[in-house]
mmCIF file of C-alpha atoms in Angstrom:
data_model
loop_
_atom_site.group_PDB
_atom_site.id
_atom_site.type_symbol
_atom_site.label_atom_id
_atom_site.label_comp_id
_atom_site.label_asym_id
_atom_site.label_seq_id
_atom_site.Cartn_x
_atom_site.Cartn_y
_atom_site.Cartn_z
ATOM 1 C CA UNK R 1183 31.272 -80.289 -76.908
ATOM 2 C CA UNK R 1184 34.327 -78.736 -77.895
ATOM 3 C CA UNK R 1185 37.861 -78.740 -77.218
ATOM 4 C CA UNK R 1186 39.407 -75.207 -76.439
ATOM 5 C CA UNK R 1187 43.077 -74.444 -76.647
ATOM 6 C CA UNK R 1188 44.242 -71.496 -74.407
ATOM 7 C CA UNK R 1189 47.199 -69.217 -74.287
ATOM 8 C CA UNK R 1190 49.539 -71.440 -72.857
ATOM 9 C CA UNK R 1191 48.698 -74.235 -76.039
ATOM 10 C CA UNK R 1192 47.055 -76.311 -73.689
ATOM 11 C CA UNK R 1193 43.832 -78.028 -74.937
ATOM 12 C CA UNK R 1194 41.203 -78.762 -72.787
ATOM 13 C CA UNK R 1195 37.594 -79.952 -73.056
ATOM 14 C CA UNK R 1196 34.394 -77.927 -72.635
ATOM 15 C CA UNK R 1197 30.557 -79.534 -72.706
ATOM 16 C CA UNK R 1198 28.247 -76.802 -73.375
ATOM 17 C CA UNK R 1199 25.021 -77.429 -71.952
ATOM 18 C CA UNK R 1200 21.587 -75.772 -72.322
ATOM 19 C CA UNK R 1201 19.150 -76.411 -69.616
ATOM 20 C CA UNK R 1202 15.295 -76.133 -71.396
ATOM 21 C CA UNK R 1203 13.905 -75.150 -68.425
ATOM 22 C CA UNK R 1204 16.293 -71.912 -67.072
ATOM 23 C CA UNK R 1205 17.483 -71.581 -70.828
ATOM 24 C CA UNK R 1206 21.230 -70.956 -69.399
ATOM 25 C CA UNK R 1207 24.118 -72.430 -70.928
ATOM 26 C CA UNK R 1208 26.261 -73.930 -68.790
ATOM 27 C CA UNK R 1209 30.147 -75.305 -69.319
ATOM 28 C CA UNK R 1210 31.921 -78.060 -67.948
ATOM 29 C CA UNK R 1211 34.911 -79.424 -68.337
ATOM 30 C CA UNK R 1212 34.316 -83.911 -68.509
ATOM 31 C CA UNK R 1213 36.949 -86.076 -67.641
ATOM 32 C CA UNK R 1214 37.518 -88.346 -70.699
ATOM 33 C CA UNK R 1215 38.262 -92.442 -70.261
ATOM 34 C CA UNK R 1216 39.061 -95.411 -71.992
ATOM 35 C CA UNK R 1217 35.832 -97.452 -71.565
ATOM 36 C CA UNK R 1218 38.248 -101.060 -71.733
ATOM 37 C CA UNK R 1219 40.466 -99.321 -69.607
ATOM 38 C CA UNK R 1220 39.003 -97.043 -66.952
ATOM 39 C CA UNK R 1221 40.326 -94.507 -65.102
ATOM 40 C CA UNK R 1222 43.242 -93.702 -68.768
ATOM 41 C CA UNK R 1223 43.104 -90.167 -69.537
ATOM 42 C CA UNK R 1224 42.706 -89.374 -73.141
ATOM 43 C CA UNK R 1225 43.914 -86.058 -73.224
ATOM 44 C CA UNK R 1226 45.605 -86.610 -76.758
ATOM 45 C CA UNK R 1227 42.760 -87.230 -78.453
ATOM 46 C CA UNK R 1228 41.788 -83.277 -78.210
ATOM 47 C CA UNK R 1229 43.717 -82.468 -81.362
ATOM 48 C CA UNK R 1230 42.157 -85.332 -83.683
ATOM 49 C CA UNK R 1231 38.453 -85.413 -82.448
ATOM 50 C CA UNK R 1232 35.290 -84.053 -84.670
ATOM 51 C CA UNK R 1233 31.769 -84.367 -83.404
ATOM 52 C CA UNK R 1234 29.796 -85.925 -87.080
ATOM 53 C CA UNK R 1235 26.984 -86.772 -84.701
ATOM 54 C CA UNK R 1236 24.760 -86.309 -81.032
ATOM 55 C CA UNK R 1237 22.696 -89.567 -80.092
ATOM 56 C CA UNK R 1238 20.395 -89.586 -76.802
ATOM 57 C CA UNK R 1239 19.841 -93.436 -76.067
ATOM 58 C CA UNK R 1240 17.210 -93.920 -73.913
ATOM 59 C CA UNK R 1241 16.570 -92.011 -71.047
ATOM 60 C CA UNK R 1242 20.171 -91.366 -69.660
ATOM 61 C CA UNK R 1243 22.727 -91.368 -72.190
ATOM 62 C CA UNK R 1244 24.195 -89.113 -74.683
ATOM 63 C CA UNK R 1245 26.605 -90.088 -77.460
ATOM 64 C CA UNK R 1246 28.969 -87.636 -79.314
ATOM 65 C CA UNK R 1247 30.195 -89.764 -83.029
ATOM 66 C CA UNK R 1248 33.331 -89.101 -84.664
ATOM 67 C CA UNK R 1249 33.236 -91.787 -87.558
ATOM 68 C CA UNK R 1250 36.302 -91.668 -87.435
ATOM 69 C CA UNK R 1251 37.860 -92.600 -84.631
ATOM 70 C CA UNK R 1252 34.733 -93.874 -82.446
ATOM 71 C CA UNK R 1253 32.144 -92.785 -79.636
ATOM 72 C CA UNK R 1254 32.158 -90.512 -76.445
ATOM 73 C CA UNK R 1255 29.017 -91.463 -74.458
ATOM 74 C CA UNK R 1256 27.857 -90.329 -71.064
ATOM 75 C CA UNK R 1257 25.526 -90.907 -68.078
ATOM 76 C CA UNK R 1258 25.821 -88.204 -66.136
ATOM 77 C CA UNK R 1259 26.336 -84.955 -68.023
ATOM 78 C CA UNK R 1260 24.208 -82.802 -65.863
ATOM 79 C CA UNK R 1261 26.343 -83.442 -62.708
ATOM 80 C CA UNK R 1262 29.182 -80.976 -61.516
ATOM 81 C CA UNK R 1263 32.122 -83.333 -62.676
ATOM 82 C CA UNK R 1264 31.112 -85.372 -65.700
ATOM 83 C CA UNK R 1265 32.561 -88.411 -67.085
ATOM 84 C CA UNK R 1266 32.696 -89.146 -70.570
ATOM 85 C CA UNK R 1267 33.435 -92.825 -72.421
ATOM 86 C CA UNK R 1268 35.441 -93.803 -75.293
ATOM 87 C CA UNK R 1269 34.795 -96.570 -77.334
ATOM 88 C CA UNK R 1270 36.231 -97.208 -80.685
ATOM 89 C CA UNK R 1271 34.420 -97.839 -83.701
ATOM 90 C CA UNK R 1272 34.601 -101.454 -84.828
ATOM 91 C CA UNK R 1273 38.085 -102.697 -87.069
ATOM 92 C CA UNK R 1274 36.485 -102.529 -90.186
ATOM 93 C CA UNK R 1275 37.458 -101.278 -93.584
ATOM 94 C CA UNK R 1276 38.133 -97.713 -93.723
ATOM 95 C CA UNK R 1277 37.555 -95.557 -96.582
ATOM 96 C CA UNK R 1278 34.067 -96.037 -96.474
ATOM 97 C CA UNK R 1279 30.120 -94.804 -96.336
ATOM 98 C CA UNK R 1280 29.596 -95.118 -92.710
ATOM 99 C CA UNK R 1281 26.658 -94.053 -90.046
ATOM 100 C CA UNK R 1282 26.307 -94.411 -86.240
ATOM 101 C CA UNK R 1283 22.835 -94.983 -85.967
ATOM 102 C CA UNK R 1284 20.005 -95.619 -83.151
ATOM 103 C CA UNK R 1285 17.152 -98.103 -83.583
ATOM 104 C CA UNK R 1286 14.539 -99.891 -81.116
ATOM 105 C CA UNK R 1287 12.703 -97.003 -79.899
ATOM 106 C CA UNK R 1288 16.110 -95.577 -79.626
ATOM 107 C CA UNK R 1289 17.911 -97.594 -77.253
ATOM 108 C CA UNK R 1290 19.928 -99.178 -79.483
ATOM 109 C CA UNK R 1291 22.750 -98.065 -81.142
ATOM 110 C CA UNK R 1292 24.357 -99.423 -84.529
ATOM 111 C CA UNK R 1293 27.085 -98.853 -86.892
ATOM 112 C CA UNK R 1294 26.541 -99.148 -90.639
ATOM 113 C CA UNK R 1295 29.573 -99.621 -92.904
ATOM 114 C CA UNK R 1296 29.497 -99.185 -96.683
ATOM 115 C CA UNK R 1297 32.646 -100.269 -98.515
ATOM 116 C CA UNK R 1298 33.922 -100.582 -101.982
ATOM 117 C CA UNK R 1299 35.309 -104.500 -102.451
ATOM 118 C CA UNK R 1300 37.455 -105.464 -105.940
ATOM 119 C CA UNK R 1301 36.803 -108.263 -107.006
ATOM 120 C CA UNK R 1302 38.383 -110.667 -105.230
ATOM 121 C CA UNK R 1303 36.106 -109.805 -101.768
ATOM 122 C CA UNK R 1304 38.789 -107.278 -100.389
ATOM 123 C CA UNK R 1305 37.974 -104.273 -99.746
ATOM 124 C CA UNK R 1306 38.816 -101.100 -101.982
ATOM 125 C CA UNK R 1307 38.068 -100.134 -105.410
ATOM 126 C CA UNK R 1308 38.662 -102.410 -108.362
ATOM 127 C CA UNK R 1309 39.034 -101.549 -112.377
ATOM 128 C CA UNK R 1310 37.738 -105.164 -112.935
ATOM 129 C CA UNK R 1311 34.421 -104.920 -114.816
ATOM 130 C CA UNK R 1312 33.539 -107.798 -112.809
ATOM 131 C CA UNK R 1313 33.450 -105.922 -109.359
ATOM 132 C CA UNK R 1314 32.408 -102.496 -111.085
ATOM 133 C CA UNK R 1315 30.521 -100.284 -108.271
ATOM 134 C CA UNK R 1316 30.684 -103.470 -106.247
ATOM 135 C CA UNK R 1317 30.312 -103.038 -102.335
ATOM 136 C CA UNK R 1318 29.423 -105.046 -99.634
ATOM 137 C CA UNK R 1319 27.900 -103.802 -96.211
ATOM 138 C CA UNK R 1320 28.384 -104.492 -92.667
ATOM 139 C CA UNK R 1321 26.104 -103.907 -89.519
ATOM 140 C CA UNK R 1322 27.833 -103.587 -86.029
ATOM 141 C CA UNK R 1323 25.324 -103.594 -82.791
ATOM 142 C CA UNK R 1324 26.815 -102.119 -79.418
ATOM 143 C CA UNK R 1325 25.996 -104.743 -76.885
ATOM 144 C CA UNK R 1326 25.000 -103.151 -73.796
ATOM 145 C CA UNK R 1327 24.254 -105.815 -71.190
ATOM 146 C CA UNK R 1328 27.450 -107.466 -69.002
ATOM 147 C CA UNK R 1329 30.559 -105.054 -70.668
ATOM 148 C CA UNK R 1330 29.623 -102.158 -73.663
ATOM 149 C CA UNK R 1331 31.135 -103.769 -76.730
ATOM 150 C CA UNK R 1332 30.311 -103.899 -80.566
ATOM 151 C CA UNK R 1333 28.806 -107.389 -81.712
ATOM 152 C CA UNK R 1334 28.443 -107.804 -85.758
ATOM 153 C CA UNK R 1335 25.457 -108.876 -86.759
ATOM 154 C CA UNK R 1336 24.998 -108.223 -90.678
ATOM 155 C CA UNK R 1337 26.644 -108.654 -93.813
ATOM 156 C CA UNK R 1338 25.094 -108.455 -97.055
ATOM 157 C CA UNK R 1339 27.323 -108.456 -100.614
ATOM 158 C CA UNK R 1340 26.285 -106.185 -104.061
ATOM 159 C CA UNK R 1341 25.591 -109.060 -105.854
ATOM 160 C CA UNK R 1342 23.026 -110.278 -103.038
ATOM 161 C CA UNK R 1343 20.839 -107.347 -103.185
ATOM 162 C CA UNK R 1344 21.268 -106.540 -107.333
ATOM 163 C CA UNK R 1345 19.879 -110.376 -107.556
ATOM 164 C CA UNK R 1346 16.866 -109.436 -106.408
ATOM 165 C CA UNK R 1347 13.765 -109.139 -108.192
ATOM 166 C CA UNK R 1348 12.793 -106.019 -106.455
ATOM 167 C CA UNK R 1349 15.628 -104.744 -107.795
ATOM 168 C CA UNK R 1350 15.631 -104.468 -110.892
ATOM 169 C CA UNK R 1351 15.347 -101.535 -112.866
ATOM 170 C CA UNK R 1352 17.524 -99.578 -110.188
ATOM 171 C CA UNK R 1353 21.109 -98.495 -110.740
ATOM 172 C CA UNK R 1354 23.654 -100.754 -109.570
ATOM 173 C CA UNK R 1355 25.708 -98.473 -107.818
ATOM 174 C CA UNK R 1356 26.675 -97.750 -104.324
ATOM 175 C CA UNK R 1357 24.841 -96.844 -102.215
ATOM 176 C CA UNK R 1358 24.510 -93.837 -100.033
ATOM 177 C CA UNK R 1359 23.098 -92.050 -96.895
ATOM 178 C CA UNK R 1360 22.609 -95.257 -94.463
ATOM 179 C CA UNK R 1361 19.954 -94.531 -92.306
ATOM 180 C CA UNK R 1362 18.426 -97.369 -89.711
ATOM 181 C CA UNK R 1363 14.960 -97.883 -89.387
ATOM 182 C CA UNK R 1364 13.247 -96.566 -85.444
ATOM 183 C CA UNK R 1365 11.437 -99.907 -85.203
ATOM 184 C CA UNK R 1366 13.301 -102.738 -87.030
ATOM 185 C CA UNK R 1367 16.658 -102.756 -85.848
ATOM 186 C CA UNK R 1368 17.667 -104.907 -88.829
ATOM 187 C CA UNK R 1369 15.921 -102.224 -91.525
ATOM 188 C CA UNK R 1370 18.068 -99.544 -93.202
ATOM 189 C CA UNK R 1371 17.589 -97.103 -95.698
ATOM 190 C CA UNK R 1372 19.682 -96.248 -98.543
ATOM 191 C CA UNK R 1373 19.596 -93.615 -101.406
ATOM 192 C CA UNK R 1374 20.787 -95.118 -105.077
ATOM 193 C CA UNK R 1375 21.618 -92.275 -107.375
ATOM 194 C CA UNK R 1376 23.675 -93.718 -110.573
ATOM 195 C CA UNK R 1377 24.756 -89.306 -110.767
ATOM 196 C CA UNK R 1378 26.455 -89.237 -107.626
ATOM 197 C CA UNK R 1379 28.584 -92.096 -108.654
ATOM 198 C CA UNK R 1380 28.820 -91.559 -112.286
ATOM 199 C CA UNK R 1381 29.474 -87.628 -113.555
ATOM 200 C CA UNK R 1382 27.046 -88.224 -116.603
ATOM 201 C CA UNK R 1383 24.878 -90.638 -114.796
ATOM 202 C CA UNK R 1384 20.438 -90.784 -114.537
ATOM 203 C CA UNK R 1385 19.648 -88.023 -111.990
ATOM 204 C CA UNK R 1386 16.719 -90.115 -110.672
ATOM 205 C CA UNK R 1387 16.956 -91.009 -106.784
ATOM 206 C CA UNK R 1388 15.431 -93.643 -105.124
ATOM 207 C CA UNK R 1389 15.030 -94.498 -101.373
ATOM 208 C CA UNK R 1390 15.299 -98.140 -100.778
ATOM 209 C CA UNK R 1391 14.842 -100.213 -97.483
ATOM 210 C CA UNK R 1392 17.387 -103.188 -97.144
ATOM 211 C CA UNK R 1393 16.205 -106.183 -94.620
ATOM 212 C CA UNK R 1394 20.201 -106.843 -93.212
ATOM 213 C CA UNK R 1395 18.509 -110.263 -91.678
ATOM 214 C CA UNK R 1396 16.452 -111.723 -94.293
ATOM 215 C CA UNK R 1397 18.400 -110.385 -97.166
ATOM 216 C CA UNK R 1398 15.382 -109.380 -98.863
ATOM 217 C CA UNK R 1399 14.134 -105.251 -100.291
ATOM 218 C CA UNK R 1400 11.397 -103.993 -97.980
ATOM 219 C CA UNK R 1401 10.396 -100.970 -100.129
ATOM 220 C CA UNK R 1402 11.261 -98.816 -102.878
ATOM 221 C CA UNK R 1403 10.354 -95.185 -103.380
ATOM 222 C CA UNK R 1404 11.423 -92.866 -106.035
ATOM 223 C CA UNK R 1405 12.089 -89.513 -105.168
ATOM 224 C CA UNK R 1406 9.735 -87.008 -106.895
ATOM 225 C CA UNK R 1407 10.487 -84.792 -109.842
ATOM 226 C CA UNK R 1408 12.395 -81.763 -108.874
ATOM 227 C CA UNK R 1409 13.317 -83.142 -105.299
ATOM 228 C CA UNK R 1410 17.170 -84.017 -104.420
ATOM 229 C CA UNK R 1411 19.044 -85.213 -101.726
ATOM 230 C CA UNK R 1412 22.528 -84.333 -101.582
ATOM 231 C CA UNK R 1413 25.116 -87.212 -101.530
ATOM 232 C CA UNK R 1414 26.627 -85.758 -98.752
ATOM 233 C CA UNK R 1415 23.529 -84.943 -97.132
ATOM 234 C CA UNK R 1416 22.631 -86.772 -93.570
ATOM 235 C CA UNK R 1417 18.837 -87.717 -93.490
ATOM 236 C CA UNK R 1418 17.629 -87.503 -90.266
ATOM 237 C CA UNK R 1419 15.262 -90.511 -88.622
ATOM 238 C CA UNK R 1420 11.930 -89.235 -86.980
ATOM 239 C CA UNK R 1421 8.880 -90.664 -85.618
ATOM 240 C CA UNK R 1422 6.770 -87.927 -85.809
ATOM 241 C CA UNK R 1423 4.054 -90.433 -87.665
ATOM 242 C CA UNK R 1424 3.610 -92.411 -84.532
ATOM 243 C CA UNK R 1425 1.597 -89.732 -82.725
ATOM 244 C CA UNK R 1426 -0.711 -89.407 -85.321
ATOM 245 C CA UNK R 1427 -1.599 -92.957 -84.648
ATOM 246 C CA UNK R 1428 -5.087 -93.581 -82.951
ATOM 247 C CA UNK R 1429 -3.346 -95.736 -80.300
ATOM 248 C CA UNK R 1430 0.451 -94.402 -79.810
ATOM 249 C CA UNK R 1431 2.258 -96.435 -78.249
ATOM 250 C CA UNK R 1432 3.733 -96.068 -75.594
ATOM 251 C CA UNK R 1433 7.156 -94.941 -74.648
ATOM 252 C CA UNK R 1434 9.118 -98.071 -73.213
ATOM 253 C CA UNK R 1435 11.894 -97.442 -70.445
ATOM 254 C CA UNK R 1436 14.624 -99.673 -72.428
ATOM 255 C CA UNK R 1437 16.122 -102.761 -72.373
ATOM 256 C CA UNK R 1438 17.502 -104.528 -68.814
ATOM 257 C CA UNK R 1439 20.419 -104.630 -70.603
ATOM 258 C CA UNK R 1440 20.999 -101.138 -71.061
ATOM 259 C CA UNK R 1441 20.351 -100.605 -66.696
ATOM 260 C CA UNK R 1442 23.091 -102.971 -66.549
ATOM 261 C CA UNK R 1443 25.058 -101.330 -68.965
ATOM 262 C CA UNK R 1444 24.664 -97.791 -66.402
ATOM 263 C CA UNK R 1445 25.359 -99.890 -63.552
ATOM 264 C CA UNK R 1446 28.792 -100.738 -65.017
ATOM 265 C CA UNK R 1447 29.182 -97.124 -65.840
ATOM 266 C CA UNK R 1448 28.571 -95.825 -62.411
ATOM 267 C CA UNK R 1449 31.016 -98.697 -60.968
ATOM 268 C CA UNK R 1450 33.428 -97.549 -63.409
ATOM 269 C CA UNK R 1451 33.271 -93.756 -62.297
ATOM 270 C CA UNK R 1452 33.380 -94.568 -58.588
ATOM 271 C CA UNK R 1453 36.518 -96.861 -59.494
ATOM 272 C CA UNK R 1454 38.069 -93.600 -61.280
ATOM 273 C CA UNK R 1455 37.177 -91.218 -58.490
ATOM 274 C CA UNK R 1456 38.947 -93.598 -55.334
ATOM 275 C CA UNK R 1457 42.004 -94.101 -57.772
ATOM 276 C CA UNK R 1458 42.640 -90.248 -58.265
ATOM 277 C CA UNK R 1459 42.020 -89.660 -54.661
ATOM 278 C CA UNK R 1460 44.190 -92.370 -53.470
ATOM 279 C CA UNK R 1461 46.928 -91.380 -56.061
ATOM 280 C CA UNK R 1462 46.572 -87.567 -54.476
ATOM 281 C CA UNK R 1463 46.845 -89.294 -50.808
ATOM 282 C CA UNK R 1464 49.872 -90.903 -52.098
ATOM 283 C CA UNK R 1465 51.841 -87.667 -53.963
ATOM 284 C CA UNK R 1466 51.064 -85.876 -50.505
ATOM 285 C CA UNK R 1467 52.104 -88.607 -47.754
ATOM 286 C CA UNK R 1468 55.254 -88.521 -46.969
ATOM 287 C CA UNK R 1469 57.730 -91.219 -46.695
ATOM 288 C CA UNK R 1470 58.723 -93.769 -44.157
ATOM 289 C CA UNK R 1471 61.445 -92.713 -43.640
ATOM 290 C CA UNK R 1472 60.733 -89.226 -43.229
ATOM 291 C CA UNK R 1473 57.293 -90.241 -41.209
ATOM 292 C CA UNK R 1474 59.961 -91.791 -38.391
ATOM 293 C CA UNK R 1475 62.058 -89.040 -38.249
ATOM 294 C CA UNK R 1476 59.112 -86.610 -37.621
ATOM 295 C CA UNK R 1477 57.526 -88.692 -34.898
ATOM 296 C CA UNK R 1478 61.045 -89.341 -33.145
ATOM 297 C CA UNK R 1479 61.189 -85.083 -33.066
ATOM 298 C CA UNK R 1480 58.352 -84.800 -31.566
ATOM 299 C CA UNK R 1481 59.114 -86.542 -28.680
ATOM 300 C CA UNK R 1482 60.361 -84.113 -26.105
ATOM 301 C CA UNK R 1483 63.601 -83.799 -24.246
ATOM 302 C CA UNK R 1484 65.489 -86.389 -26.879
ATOM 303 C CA UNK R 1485 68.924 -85.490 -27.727
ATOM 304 C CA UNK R 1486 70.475 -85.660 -30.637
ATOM 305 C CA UNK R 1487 72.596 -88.784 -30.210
ATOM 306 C CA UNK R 1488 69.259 -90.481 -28.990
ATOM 307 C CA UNK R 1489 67.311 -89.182 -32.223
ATOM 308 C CA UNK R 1490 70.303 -90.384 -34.618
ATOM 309 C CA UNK R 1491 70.873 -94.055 -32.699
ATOM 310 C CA UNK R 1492 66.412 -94.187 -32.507
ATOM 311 C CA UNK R 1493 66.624 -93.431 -36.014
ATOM 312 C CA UNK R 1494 68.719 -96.330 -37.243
ATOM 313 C CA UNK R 1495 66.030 -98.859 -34.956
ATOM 314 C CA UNK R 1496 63.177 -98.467 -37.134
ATOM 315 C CA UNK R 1497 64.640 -97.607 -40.652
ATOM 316 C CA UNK R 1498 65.781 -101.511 -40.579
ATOM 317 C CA UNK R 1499 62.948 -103.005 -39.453
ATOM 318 C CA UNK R 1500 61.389 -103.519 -42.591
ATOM 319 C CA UNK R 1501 58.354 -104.989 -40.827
ATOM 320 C CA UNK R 1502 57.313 -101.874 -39.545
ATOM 321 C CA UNK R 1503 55.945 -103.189 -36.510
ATOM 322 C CA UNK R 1504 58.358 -101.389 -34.470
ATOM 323 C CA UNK R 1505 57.686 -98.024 -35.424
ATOM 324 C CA UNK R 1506 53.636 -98.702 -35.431
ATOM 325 C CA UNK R 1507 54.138 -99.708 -31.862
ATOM 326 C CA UNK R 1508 55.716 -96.458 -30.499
ATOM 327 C CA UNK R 1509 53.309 -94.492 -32.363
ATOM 328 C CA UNK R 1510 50.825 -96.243 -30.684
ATOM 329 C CA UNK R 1511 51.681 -95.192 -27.160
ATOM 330 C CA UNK R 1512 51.078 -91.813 -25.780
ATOM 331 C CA UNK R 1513 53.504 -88.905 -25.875
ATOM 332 C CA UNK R 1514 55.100 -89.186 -22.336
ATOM 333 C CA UNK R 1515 55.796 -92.975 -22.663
ATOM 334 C CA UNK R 1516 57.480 -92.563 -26.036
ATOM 335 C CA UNK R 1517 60.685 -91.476 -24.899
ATOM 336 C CA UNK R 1518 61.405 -94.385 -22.177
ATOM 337 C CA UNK R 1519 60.232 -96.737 -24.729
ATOM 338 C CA UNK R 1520 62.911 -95.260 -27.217
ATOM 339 C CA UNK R 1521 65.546 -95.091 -24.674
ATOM 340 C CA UNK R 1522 64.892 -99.293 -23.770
ATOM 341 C CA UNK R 1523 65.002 -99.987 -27.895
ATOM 342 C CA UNK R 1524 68.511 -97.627 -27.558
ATOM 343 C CA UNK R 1525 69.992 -99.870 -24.920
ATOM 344 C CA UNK R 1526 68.652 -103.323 -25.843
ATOM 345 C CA UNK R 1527 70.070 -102.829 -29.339
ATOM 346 C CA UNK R 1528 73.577 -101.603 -28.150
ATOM 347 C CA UNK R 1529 73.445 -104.892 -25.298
ATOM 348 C CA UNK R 1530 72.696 -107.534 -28.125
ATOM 349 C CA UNK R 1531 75.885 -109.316 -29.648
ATOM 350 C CA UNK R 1532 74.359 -108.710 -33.172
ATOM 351 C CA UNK R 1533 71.455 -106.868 -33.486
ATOM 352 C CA UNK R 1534 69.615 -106.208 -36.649
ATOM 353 C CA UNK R 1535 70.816 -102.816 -37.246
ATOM 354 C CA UNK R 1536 74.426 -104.402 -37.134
ATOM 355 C CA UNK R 1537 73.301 -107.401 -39.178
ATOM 356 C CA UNK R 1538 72.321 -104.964 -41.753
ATOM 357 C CA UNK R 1539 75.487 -102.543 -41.514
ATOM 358 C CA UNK R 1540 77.648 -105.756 -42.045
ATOM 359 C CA UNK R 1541 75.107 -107.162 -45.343
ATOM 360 C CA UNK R 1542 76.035 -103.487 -46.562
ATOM 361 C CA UNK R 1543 79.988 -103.602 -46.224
ATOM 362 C CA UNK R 1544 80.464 -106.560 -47.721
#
């Protein structure tokens, strides 16, 4: 996905999709939403967005991360006129090691946050010695059963995990590359390199799997002589191991709460699609006003007097139920019926086309 700006400085968005079966690319152009708010364009976020990452979750949606600013996700990219979802990344402290990541067989979908925190708990850097390379981390879980919305569900402080006895011997430094386990959705991975924080620091990396639940160090591993892994880097989960298994498992269809998450989706884009049609129906109907005065010309053989003084009839009735009433007869009664509303308003002592002239002179 990418947005395109053309010659008039108008950005719009393009999905590029290639089909594995005809091997065509194809392009689209989505219609982008608030998910809390459907049916909002978001036309302004063209200028700001940057695709980091591209999650499949389950069997029917796609997510596009910009940890940044937050999630696009759809269900229906293949169709004609897709939709695509916003949903912003959880208020959490910025300036910090983060990852979008998916978990339970991949149909779950998590947000890890690494911070610096001084030394009073805040977060940010601190020169105290006290809170030197401190951090603390949090775990965010997109909830995807009544509404789509992020639920945290982990916290764990420096001090928690450098208290350990597994521990020790490893650099107490932050930590980098967050990476969530496929199978234990509270399990994530973390390089600890004391060079990438300090510039004369032990070159030695180590992967290390953090237990967000128990609080506890699954494993350790030390990366072999000769082997690095860029801070920066982005290690990529896989489950490759599971079909060398002698019984794979196999593949589940996902939670009930992500079908009732699509269900929402779907009511949402049908919601969308009546409001922009009945918006168009409205820009293109005409007025009241202007509706009576083309109904009252097509009657035939009406004069101009009797058009001006039929006119007046209706325009006051706010009720309406005049005007619905001669448009519900047929052409050649129309005009007797107009010429009895003519003379029964001009017989009254104060009819409500006078009432009103006399509200609007004084």
């Amino acid at each position: 996905m990418e947005y395109v700006k053309e010659r008039d400085d108008k950005v719009h968005k393009e999905l590029h999709l290639l089909r594995s079966g005809s091997c065509e690319w194809r392009v689209k152009r989505p219609v982008i939403s608030w998910y809390a708010d459907a049916g909002e364009c978001m036309d302004d976020m063209a200028s700001s967005w940057r695709n980091n990452l591209v999650i499949p979750v389950g069997n029917q949606l796609l997510f596009w991360v910009d940890l940044a600013r937050g999630l696009l996700f759809s269900d229906d990219v293949f169709d004609e006129s897709p939709s695509l979802w916003y949903k912003p990344l959880p208020e959490d402290a910025d300036l910090s090691l983060r990852s979008v990541c998916v978990t339970a067989d991949g149909c779950t979908i998590k947000f890890v946050n690494v911070f610096p925190r001084c030394c009073c708990g805040g977060a940010g850097k601190s020169k105290c010695r006290a809170s030197h390379h401190a951090y603390a981390i949090h775990t965010w879980t997109l909830r995807m059963d009544v509404d789509i919305a992020w639920v945290m569900d982990g916290s764990l402080d420096a001090t928690q995990l450098w208290a350990l006895d597994g521990y020790k011997g490893l650099p107490r430094v932050e930590l980098d590359s967050p990476v969530m386990s496929m199978d234990k959705t509270d399990a994530i991975c973390f390089v600890v390199c004391e060079r990438h924080q300090e510039k004369h620091g032990d070159e030695t990396m180590w992967w290390i799997m953090v237990d967000m639940k128990s609080k506890t160090l699954g494993s350790v591993f030390r990366y072999p002589e000769g082997r690095r892994c860029s801070r920066w880097g982005r290690p990529l989960p896989s489950r490759v191991s599971k079909y060398f298994n002698s019984k794979p498992s196999t593949g589940q269809p996902g939670p009930a709460a992500q079908t009732e998450a699509m269900l929402n989706l779907r009511k949402r884009r049908i919601n969308n699609k009546l409001q922009a049609i009945n918006s168009t129906m409205q820009a293109a109907s005409p007025s009241p006003d202007t509706a009576i005065l083309t109904a009252l010309q097509e009657i035939p053989s009406l004069d101009r007097d009797e058009l001006l003084k039929a006119y007046r009839i209706p325009t006051h009735d706010d009720s309406g139920r005049r005007f619905r009433a001669l448009i519900g007869l047929p052409m050649d009664l129309r005009k007797d019926c107009v010429l009895m509303e003519i003379k029964a308003s001009e017989a009254c002592v104060l009819c409500s086309a006078c009432s009103a002239d006399l509200q609007i002179k004084e």
